[in-house]
Amino acid sequence: MTTIPLTVIGTIHTPYTRLENMPIQPKGAKESKGVIELFPEYSEGIKDLDGFSHIYLLYHFHQAKRTELTVTPFMDTTPRGVFATRSPLRPNHIGISIVELAEIEKNSIKVRGIDVLDNTPLLDIKPYIQNFDAVAKSRSGWMTASMEEVAKKRSDNRFVG
Amino acid sequence: MTTIPLTVIGTIHTPYTRLENMPIQPKGAKESKGVIELFPEYSEGIKDLDGFSHIYLLYHFHQAKRTELTVTPFMDTTPRGVFATRSPLRPNHIGISIVELAEIEKNSIKVRGIDVLDNTPLLDIKPYIQNFDAVAKSRSGWMTASMEEVAKKRSDNRFVG
């Protein structure tokens, strides 16, 4: 078994201190404000980021302690293979979210549309690049919920611990 | 310094055995075929994935051995903060690519539009979900190249080692 050690490079601050009742996706949290505090030794790396309207955050699902290969997603009632979901209970507890960049001040990045727990450990920031990341036409399998349903949906405790 | 140990869950096989002359993004490699070999102990987790036309791959940039907070991207001549680029030389050497899912057979996932090196260690697979991941309108900072330029661009050795 090969292990790759990742280093936490910052902390994501959000209004969500508990998993219950948290938006399940950025699109369910359009106005939720968060602050990404990049540790000062990495500040040089965010130069030019302010030209992008959206960024990917890669982070550690720090409250997910176990792995389950079959899970029932928030937006479904049928158990699904974990790689066909965004559940935190995946083999590596890594999450990605696309958020809107609001403002950068030194090593503090203000964002909107954040759907992660307060104090989530940050692993990476990447620019959302329209030419690379927008898929013109795609098919989303079991995930047939409308945007309205996703926006209304809130999490519960099923993926904790 | 907090470290999070990730486990390699599979191997990405592609036609690219050297970084030189590799497409720099999936959109520059539309017809490039790859096979993701998920280690058998994780096979249960890909149930239902076949309903999705596109998937995210999270992987380890295994040939990037150093970190540089300022880099000159393939598509640019100006040095940029690494978090405003997709360069492998980021603090955690984690890459993400959106690829098209072609076929799943047991623990083998055939994909199209792959832009990573042969034998890249796989860390996660997530479904591309239109409702969560498509950004209707975004601004891509310094990255002003056209799709044609991105598709033609090939990598070189600048991020190796």
mmCIF file with all atom_site columns, C-alpha atoms in Angstrom, chain A residues 1-9 24-27 38 41-54 56 58 60-61 67-70 75 79-87 90-96 98 101 121-147 150, chain B residues 1-9 24-27 38 41-54 56 58 60-61 67-70 75 79-87 90-96 98 101 121-147 150:
data_model
loop_
_atom_site.group_PDB
_atom_site.id
_atom_site.type_symbol
_atom_site.label_atom_id
_atom_site.label_alt_id
_atom_site.label_comp_id
_atom_site.label_asym_id
_atom_site.label_entity_id
_atom_site.label_seq_id
_atom_site.pdbx_PDB_ins_code
_atom_site.Cartn_x
_atom_site.Cartn_y
_atom_site.Cartn_z
_atom_site.occupancy
_atom_site.B_iso_or_equiv
_atom_site.pdbx_formal_charge
_atom_site.auth_seq_id
_atom_site.auth_comp_id
_atom_site.auth_asym_id
_atom_site.auth_atom_id
_atom_site.pdbx_PDB_model_num
ATOM 1   C CA . MET A 1 1   ? 0.000   0.000  0.000   1.00 0.00 ? 1   MET A CA 1
ATOM 2   C CA . THR A 1 2   ? 1.509   3.273  -1.114  1.00 0.00 ? 2   THR A CA 1
ATOM 3   C CA . THR A 1 3   ? 0.871   6.291  1.069   1.00 0.00 ? 3   THR A CA 1
ATOM 4   C CA . ILE A 1 4   ? 1.249   9.914  0.006   1.00 0.00 ? 4   ILE A CA 1
ATOM 5   C CA . PRO A 1 5   ? 1.572   12.440 2.823   1.00 0.00 ? 5   PRO A CA 1
ATOM 6   C CA . LEU A 1 6   ? -0.280  15.715 2.263   1.00 0.00 ? 6   LEU A CA 1
ATOM 7   C CA . THR A 1 7   ? 0.443   18.911 4.134   1.00 0.00 ? 7   THR A CA 1
ATOM 8   C CA . VAL A 1 8   ? -2.325  21.153 5.421   1.00 0.00 ? 8   VAL A CA 1
ATOM 9   C CA . ILE A 1 9   ? -1.702  24.596 3.873   1.00 0.00 ? 9   ILE A CA 1
ATOM 10  C CA . ILE A 1 24  ? -24.756 20.036 0.791   1.00 0.00 ? 24  ILE A CA 1
ATOM 11  C CA . GLN A 1 25  ? -23.190 21.836 -2.158  1.00 0.00 ? 25  GLN A CA 1
ATOM 12  C CA . PRO A 1 26  ? -21.939 25.337 -3.001  1.00 0.00 ? 26  PRO A CA 1
ATOM 13  C CA . LYS A 1 27  ? -25.026 25.813 -5.162  1.00 0.00 ? 27  LYS A CA 1
ATOM 14  C CA . LEU A 1 38  ? -3.730  30.396 3.784   1.00 0.00 ? 38  LEU A CA 1
ATOM 15  C CA . GLU A 1 41  ? 4.454   30.720 4.198   1.00 0.00 ? 41  GLU A CA 1
ATOM 16  C CA . TYR A 1 42  ? 2.284   30.026 1.103   1.00 0.00 ? 42  TYR A CA 1
ATOM 17  C CA . SER A 1 43  ? 1.109   33.625 0.483   1.00 0.00 ? 43  SER A CA 1
ATOM 18  C CA . GLU A 1 44  ? 3.368   34.083 -2.549  1.00 0.00 ? 44  GLU A CA 1
ATOM 19  C CA . GLY A 1 45  ? 1.362   31.383 -4.333  1.00 0.00 ? 45  GLY A CA 1
ATOM 20  C CA . ILE A 1 46  ? -1.912  33.346 -4.499  1.00 0.00 ? 46  ILE A CA 1
ATOM 21  C CA . LYS A 1 47  ? -0.532  36.120 -6.692  1.00 0.00 ? 47  LYS A CA 1
ATOM 22  C CA . ASP A 1 48  ? -2.754  36.464 -9.822  1.00 0.00 ? 48  ASP A CA 1
ATOM 23  C CA . LEU A 1 49  ? -5.560  34.398 -8.290  1.00 0.00 ? 49  LEU A CA 1
ATOM 24  C CA . ASP A 1 50  ? -7.704  37.536 -8.080  1.00 0.00 ? 50  ASP A CA 1
ATOM 25  C CA . GLY A 1 51  ? -8.198  37.456 -11.851 1.00 0.00 ? 51  GLY A CA 1
ATOM 26  C CA . PHE A 1 52  ? -10.423 34.397 -11.493 1.00 0.00 ? 52  PHE A CA 1
ATOM 27  C CA . SER A 1 53  ? -14.081 34.593 -10.523 1.00 0.00 ? 53  SER A CA 1
ATOM 28  C CA . HIS A 1 54  ? -14.259 30.995 -9.278  1.00 0.00 ? 54  HIS A CA 1
ATOM 29  C CA . TYR A 1 56  ? -11.580 25.023 -6.614  1.00 0.00 ? 56  TYR A CA 1
ATOM 30  C CA . LEU A 1 58  ? -9.419  20.873 -2.162  1.00 0.00 ? 58  LEU A CA 1
ATOM 31  C CA . HIS A 1 60  ? -9.827  17.271 4.060   1.00 0.00 ? 60  HIS A CA 1
ATOM 32  C CA . PHE A 1 61  ? -13.209 15.960 5.228   1.00 0.00 ? 61  PHE A CA 1
ATOM 33  C CA . THR A 1 67  ? -14.652 4.537  4.712   1.00 0.00 ? 67  THR A CA 1
ATOM 34  C CA . GLU A 1 68  ? -17.773 2.996  3.222   1.00 0.00 ? 68  GLU A CA 1
ATOM 35  C CA . LEU A 1 69  ? -17.734 1.748  -0.366  1.00 0.00 ? 69  LEU A CA 1
ATOM 36  C CA . THR A 1 70  ? -21.540 1.870  -0.550  1.00 0.00 ? 70  THR A CA 1
ATOM 37  C CA . MET A 1 75  ? -30.031 13.537 -2.597  1.00 0.00 ? 75  MET A CA 1
ATOM 38  C CA . PRO A 1 79  ? -27.415 2.987  -1.801  1.00 0.00 ? 79  PRO A CA 1
ATOM 39  C CA . ARG A 1 80  ? -24.744 3.876  -4.384  1.00 0.00 ? 80  ARG A CA 1
ATOM 40  C CA . GLY A 1 81  ? -21.085 3.109  -4.978  1.00 0.00 ? 81  GLY A CA 1
ATOM 41  C CA . VAL A 1 82  ? -19.160 5.794  -3.106  1.00 0.00 ? 82  VAL A CA 1
ATOM 42  C CA . PHE A 1 83  ? -17.222 6.886  -6.242  1.00 0.00 ? 83  PHE A CA 1
ATOM 43  C CA . ALA A 1 84  ? -20.573 7.693  -7.885  1.00 0.00 ? 84  ALA A CA 1
ATOM 44  C CA . THR A 1 85  ? -21.284 10.134 -5.032  1.00 0.00 ? 85  THR A CA 1
ATOM 45  C CA . ARG A 1 86  ? -19.660 13.094 -3.298  1.00 0.00 ? 86  ARG A CA 1
ATOM 46  C CA . SER A 1 87  ? -19.911 11.426 0.121   1.00 0.00 ? 87  SER A CA 1
ATOM 47  C CA . ARG A 1 90  ? -14.530 7.722  0.399   1.00 0.00 ? 90  ARG A CA 1
ATOM 48  C CA . PRO A 1 91  ? -11.192 5.929  0.758   1.00 0.00 ? 91  PRO A CA 1
ATOM 49  C CA . ASN A 1 92  ? -9.303  9.225  0.780   1.00 0.00 ? 92  ASN A CA 1
ATOM 50  C CA . HIS A 1 93  ? -11.355 11.828 2.622   1.00 0.00 ? 93  HIS A CA 1
ATOM 51  C CA . ILE A 1 94  ? -10.723 14.598 0.101   1.00 0.00 ? 94  ILE A CA 1
ATOM 52  C CA . GLY A 1 95  ? -13.444 17.029 -0.931  1.00 0.00 ? 95  GLY A CA 1
ATOM 53  C CA . ILE A 1 96  ? -13.573 19.536 -3.763  1.00 0.00 ? 96  ILE A CA 1
ATOM 54  C CA . ILE A 1 98  ? -16.084 25.305 -6.583  1.00 0.00 ? 98  ILE A CA 1
ATOM 55  C CA . LEU A 1 101 ? -13.919 34.414 -5.162  1.00 0.00 ? 101 LEU A CA 1
ATOM 56  C CA . PRO A 1 121 ? -8.105  21.835 6.648   1.00 0.00 ? 121 PRO A CA 1
ATOM 57  C CA . LEU A 1 122 ? -7.175  23.259 3.233   1.00 0.00 ? 122 LEU A CA 1
ATOM 58  C CA . LEU A 1 123 ? -5.020  21.176 0.861   1.00 0.00 ? 123 LEU A CA 1
ATOM 59  C CA . ASP A 1 124 ? -5.002  23.094 -2.415  1.00 0.00 ? 124 ASP A CA 1
ATOM 60  C CA . ILE A 1 125 ? -6.481  25.974 -4.378  1.00 0.00 ? 125 ILE A CA 1
ATOM 61  C CA . LYS A 1 126 ? -6.819  25.832 -8.168  1.00 0.00 ? 126 LYS A CA 1
ATOM 62  C CA . PRO A 1 127 ? -8.330  28.348 -10.573 1.00 0.00 ? 127 PRO A CA 1
ATOM 63  C CA . TYR A 1 128 ? -11.582 27.403 -12.286 1.00 0.00 ? 128 TYR A CA 1
ATOM 64  C CA . ILE A 1 129 ? -10.697 27.801 -15.959 1.00 0.00 ? 129 ILE A CA 1
ATOM 65  C CA . GLN A 1 130 ? -13.694 27.918 -18.259 1.00 0.00 ? 130 GLN A CA 1
ATOM 66  C CA . ASN A 1 131 ? -11.777 26.379 -21.165 1.00 0.00 ? 131 ASN A CA 1
ATOM 67  C CA . PHE A 1 132 ? -10.656 23.386 -19.102 1.00 0.00 ? 132 PHE A CA 1
ATOM 68  C CA . ASP A 1 133 ? -13.498 22.805 -16.678 1.00 0.00 ? 133 ASP A CA 1
ATOM 69  C CA . ALA A 1 134 ? -16.839 23.570 -18.259 1.00 0.00 ? 134 ALA A CA 1
ATOM 70  C CA . VAL A 1 135 ? -18.415 20.443 -19.739 1.00 0.00 ? 135 VAL A CA 1
ATOM 71  C CA . ALA A 1 136 ? -20.867 21.522 -22.415 1.00 0.00 ? 136 ALA A CA 1
ATOM 72  C CA . LYS A 1 137 ? -23.063 18.464 -22.263 1.00 0.00 ? 137 LYS A CA 1
ATOM 73  C CA . SER A 1 138 ? -23.020 15.798 -19.598 1.00 0.00 ? 138 SER A CA 1
ATOM 74  C CA . ARG A 1 139 ? -25.182 13.093 -18.079 1.00 0.00 ? 139 ARG A CA 1
ATOM 75  C CA . SER A 1 140 ? -25.448 12.894 -14.299 1.00 0.00 ? 140 SER A CA 1
ATOM 76  C CA . GLY A 1 141 ? -26.639 9.319  -13.617 1.00 0.00 ? 141 GLY A CA 1
ATOM 77  C CA . TRP A 1 142 ? -28.737 8.836  -10.469 1.00 0.00 ? 142 TRP A CA 1
ATOM 78  C CA . MET A 1 143 ? -28.427 12.527 -9.619  1.00 0.00 ? 143 MET A CA 1
ATOM 79  C CA . THR A 1 144 ? -31.646 13.788 -11.154 1.00 0.00 ? 144 THR A CA 1
ATOM 80  C CA . ALA A 1 145 ? -32.604 16.380 -8.546  1.00 0.00 ? 145 ALA A CA 1
ATOM 81  C CA . SER A 1 146 ? -33.375 19.857 -9.770  1.00 0.00 ? 146 SER A CA 1
ATOM 82  C CA . MET A 1 147 ? -31.258 22.854 -8.786  1.00 0.00 ? 147 MET A CA 1
ATOM 83  C CA . VAL A 1 150 ? -30.243 20.766 -4.238  1.00 0.00 ? 150 VAL A CA 1
ATOM 84  C CA . MET B 1 1   ? 2.619   21.036 10.454  1.00 0.00 ? 1   MET B CA 1
ATOM 85  C CA . THR B 1 2   ? -0.320  18.708 10.049  1.00 0.00 ? 2   THR B CA 1
ATOM 86  C CA . THR B 1 3   ? 0.083   15.842 7.621   1.00 0.00 ? 3   THR B CA 1
ATOM 87  C CA . ILE B 1 4   ? -2.727  13.786 6.110   1.00 0.00 ? 4   ILE B CA 1
ATOM 88  C CA . PRO B 1 5   ? -1.723  10.394 4.703   1.00 0.00 ? 5   PRO B CA 1
ATOM 89  C CA . LEU B 1 6   ? -3.477  9.463  1.457   1.00 0.00 ? 6   LEU B CA 1
ATOM 90  C CA . THR B 1 7   ? -3.693  5.945  0.100   1.00 0.00 ? 7   THR B CA 1
ATOM 91  C CA . VAL B 1 8   ? -3.165  5.163  -3.572  1.00 0.00 ? 8   VAL B CA 1
ATOM 92  C CA . ILE B 1 9   ? -6.353  3.375  -4.740  1.00 0.00 ? 9   ILE B CA 1
ATOM 93  C CA . ILE B 1 24  ? -1.663  19.860 -21.108 1.00 0.00 ? 24  ILE B CA 1
ATOM 94  C CA . GLN B 1 25  ? -5.377  19.431 -20.397 1.00 0.00 ? 25  GLN B CA 1
ATOM 95  C CA . PRO B 1 26  ? -8.138  16.902 -21.169 1.00 0.00 ? 26  PRO B CA 1
ATOM 96  C CA . LYS B 1 27  ? -9.516  19.342 -23.746 1.00 0.00 ? 27  LYS B CA 1
ATOM 97  C CA . LEU B 1 38  ? -8.927  0.573  -9.556  1.00 0.00 ? 38  LEU B CA 1
ATOM 98  C CA . GLU B 1 41  ? -10.506 -4.041 -2.964  1.00 0.00 ? 41  GLU B CA 1
ATOM 99  C CA . TYR B 1 42  ? -12.254 -0.800 -4.024  1.00 0.00 ? 42  TYR B CA 1
ATOM 100 C CA . SER B 1 43  ? -14.362 -2.271 -6.867  1.00 0.00 ? 43  SER B CA 1
ATOM 101 C CA . GLU B 1 44  ? -17.608 -2.097 -4.886  1.00 0.00 ? 44  GLU B CA 1
ATOM 102 C CA . GLY B 1 45  ? -17.299 1.698  -4.879  1.00 0.00 ? 45  GLY B CA 1
ATOM 103 C CA . ILE B 1 46  ? -17.731 2.148  -8.666  1.00 0.00 ? 46  ILE B CA 1
ATOM 104 C CA . LYS B 1 47  ? -21.269 0.766  -8.760  1.00 0.00 ? 47  LYS B CA 1
ATOM 105 C CA . ASP B 1 48  ? -23.577 3.360  -10.417 1.00 0.00 ? 48  ASP B CA 1
ATOM 106 C CA . LEU B 1 49  ? -20.642 5.338  -11.829 1.00 0.00 ? 49  LEU B CA 1
ATOM 107 C CA . ASP B 1 50  ? -21.612 4.210  -15.336 1.00 0.00 ? 50  ASP B CA 1
ATOM 108 C CA . GLY B 1 51  ? -24.610 6.565  -15.248 1.00 0.00 ? 51  GLY B CA 1
ATOM 109 C CA . PHE B 1 52  ? -22.274 9.543  -15.496 1.00 0.00 ? 52  PHE B CA 1
ATOM 110 C CA . SER B 1 53  ? -20.785 10.759 -18.764 1.00 0.00 ? 53  SER B CA 1
ATOM 111 C CA . HIS B 1 54  ? -17.869 12.592 -17.114 1.00 0.00 ? 54  HIS B CA 1
ATOM 112 C CA . TYR B 1 56  ? -13.192 13.794 -11.960 1.00 0.00 ? 56  TYR B CA 1
ATOM 113 C CA . LEU B 1 58  ? -7.823  13.070 -8.436  1.00 0.00 ? 58  LEU B CA 1
ATOM 114 C CA . HIS B 1 60  ? -0.726  12.329 -7.559  1.00 0.00 ? 60  HIS B CA 1
ATOM 115 C CA . PHE B 1 61  ? 1.655   14.292 -9.806  1.00 0.00 ? 61  PHE B CA 1
ATOM 116 C CA . THR B 1 67  ? 7.344   22.948 -4.772  1.00 0.00 ? 67  THR B CA 1
ATOM 117 C CA . GLU B 1 68  ? 7.534   26.384 -6.385  1.00 0.00 ? 68  GLU B CA 1
ATOM 118 C CA . LEU B 1 69  ? 5.196   29.128 -5.255  1.00 0.00 ? 69  LEU B CA 1
ATOM 119 C CA . THR B 1 70  ? 5.794   31.084 -8.473  1.00 0.00 ? 70  THR B CA 1
ATOM 120 C CA . MET B 1 75  ? -0.043  28.711 -21.604 1.00 0.00 ? 75  MET B CA 1
ATOM 121 C CA . PRO B 1 79  ? 5.426   34.020 -13.827 1.00 0.00 ? 79  PRO B CA 1
ATOM 122 C CA . ARG B 1 80  ? 2.252   33.460 -11.775 1.00 0.00 ? 80  ARG B CA 1
ATOM 123 C CA . GLY B 1 81  ? 1.361   32.430 -8.259  1.00 0.00 ? 81  GLY B CA 1
ATOM 124 C CA . VAL B 1 82  ? 1.147   28.633 -8.307  1.00 0.00 ? 82  VAL B CA 1
ATOM 125 C CA . PHE B 1 83  ? -2.428  28.608 -6.916  1.00 0.00 ? 83  PHE B CA 1
ATOM 126 C CA . ALA B 1 84  ? -3.497  30.664 -9.949  1.00 0.00 ? 84  ALA B CA 1
ATOM 127 C CA . THR B 1 85  ? -2.215  27.852 -12.192 1.00 0.00 ? 85  THR B CA 1
ATOM 128 C CA . ARG B 1 86  ? -2.628  24.104 -12.656 1.00 0.00 ? 86  ARG B CA 1
ATOM 129 C CA . SER B 1 87  ? 1.123   23.493 -12.359 1.00 0.00 ? 87  SER B CA 1
ATOM 130 C CA . ARG B 1 90  ? 2.095   23.079 -5.912  1.00 0.00 ? 90  ARG B CA 1
ATOM 131 C CA . PRO B 1 91  ? 2.605   22.388 -2.199  1.00 0.00 ? 91  PRO B CA 1
ATOM 132 C CA . ASN B 1 92  ? 0.539   19.203 -2.383  1.00 0.00 ? 92  ASN B CA 1
ATOM 133 C CA . HIS B 1 93  ? 1.177   17.521 -5.724  1.00 0.00 ? 93  HIS B CA 1
ATOM 134 C CA . ILE B 1 94  ? -2.475  16.716 -6.386  1.00 0.00 ? 94  ILE B CA 1
ATOM 135 C CA . GLY B 1 95  ? -3.985  17.029 -9.854  1.00 0.00 ? 95  GLY B CA 1
ATOM 136 C CA . ILE B 1 96  ? -7.598  16.950 -10.991 1.00 0.00 ? 96  ILE B CA 1
ATOM 137 C CA . ILE B 1 98  ? -12.346 15.898 -15.880 1.00 0.00 ? 98  ILE B CA 1
ATOM 138 C CA . LEU B 1 101 ? -16.263 7.914  -19.151 1.00 0.00 ? 101 LEU B CA 1
ATOM 139 C CA . PRO B 1 121 ? -1.253  6.996  -8.896  1.00 0.00 ? 121 PRO B CA 1
ATOM 140 C CA . LEU B 1 122 ? -5.023  7.421  -8.500  1.00 0.00 ? 122 LEU B CA 1
ATOM 141 C CA . LEU B 1 123 ? -6.386  8.982  -5.297  1.00 0.00 ? 123 LEU B CA 1
ATOM 142 C CA . ASP B 1 124 ? -10.107 9.471  -5.932  1.00 0.00 ? 124 ASP B CA 1
ATOM 143 C CA . ILE B 1 125 ? -12.894 9.352  -8.502  1.00 0.00 ? 125 ILE B CA 1
ATOM 144 C CA . LYS B 1 126 ? -15.917 11.657 -8.243  1.00 0.00 ? 126 LYS B CA 1
ATOM 145 C CA . PRO B 1 127 ? -18.866 12.036 -10.593 1.00 0.00 ? 127 PRO B CA 1
ATOM 146 C CA . TYR B 1 128 ? -19.134 15.264 -12.593 1.00 0.00 ? 128 TYR B CA 1
ATOM 147 C CA . ILE B 1 129 ? -22.583 16.529 -11.626 1.00 0.00 ? 129 ILE B CA 1
ATOM 148 C CA . GLN B 1 130 ? -23.912 19.225 -13.919 1.00 0.00 ? 130 GLN B CA 1
ATOM 149 C CA . ASN B 1 131 ? -25.954 20.843 -11.151 1.00 0.00 ? 131 ASN B CA 1
ATOM 150 C CA . PHE B 1 132 ? -22.967 21.162 -8.845  1.00 0.00 ? 132 PHE B CA 1
ATOM 151 C CA . ASP B 1 133 ? -20.049 21.688 -11.179 1.00 0.00 ? 133 ASP B CA 1
ATOM 152 C CA . ALA B 1 134 ? -21.040 23.736 -14.178 1.00 0.00 ? 134 ALA B CA 1
ATOM 153 C CA . VAL B 1 135 ? -20.335 27.426 -13.650 1.00 0.00 ? 135 VAL B CA 1
ATOM 154 C CA . ALA B 1 136 ? -22.595 29.394 -15.965 1.00 0.00 ? 136 ALA B CA 1
ATOM 155 C CA . LYS B 1 137 ? -20.438 32.483 -16.140 1.00 0.00 ? 137 LYS B CA 1
ATOM 156 C CA . SER B 1 138 ? -16.872 32.799 -14.998 1.00 0.00 ? 138 SER B CA 1
ATOM 157 C CA . ARG B 1 139 ? -13.762 34.896 -15.511 1.00 0.00 ? 139 ARG B CA 1
ATOM 158 C CA . SER B 1 140 ? -10.453 33.125 -16.066 1.00 0.00 ? 140 SER B CA 1
ATOM 159 C CA . GLY B 1 141 ? -7.818  35.750 -15.208 1.00 0.00 ? 141 GLY B CA 1
ATOM 160 C CA . TRP B 1 142 ? -4.509  35.461 -17.063 1.00 0.00 ? 142 TRP B CA 1
ATOM 161 C CA . MET B 1 143 ? -5.736  32.354 -18.903 1.00 0.00 ? 143 MET B CA 1
ATOM 162 C CA . THR B 1 144 ? -6.959  33.976 -22.079 1.00 0.00 ? 144 THR B CA 1
ATOM 163 C CA . ALA B 1 145 ? -5.891  31.341 -24.607 1.00 0.00 ? 145 ALA B CA 1
ATOM 164 C CA . SER B 1 146 ? -8.517  30.064 -26.978 1.00 0.00 ? 146 SER B CA 1
ATOM 165 C CA . MET B 1 147 ? -9.692  26.456 -26.939 1.00 0.00 ? 147 MET B CA 1
ATOM 166 C CA . VAL B 1 150 ? -5.057  24.874 -25.493 1.00 0.00 ? 150 VAL B CA 1
#
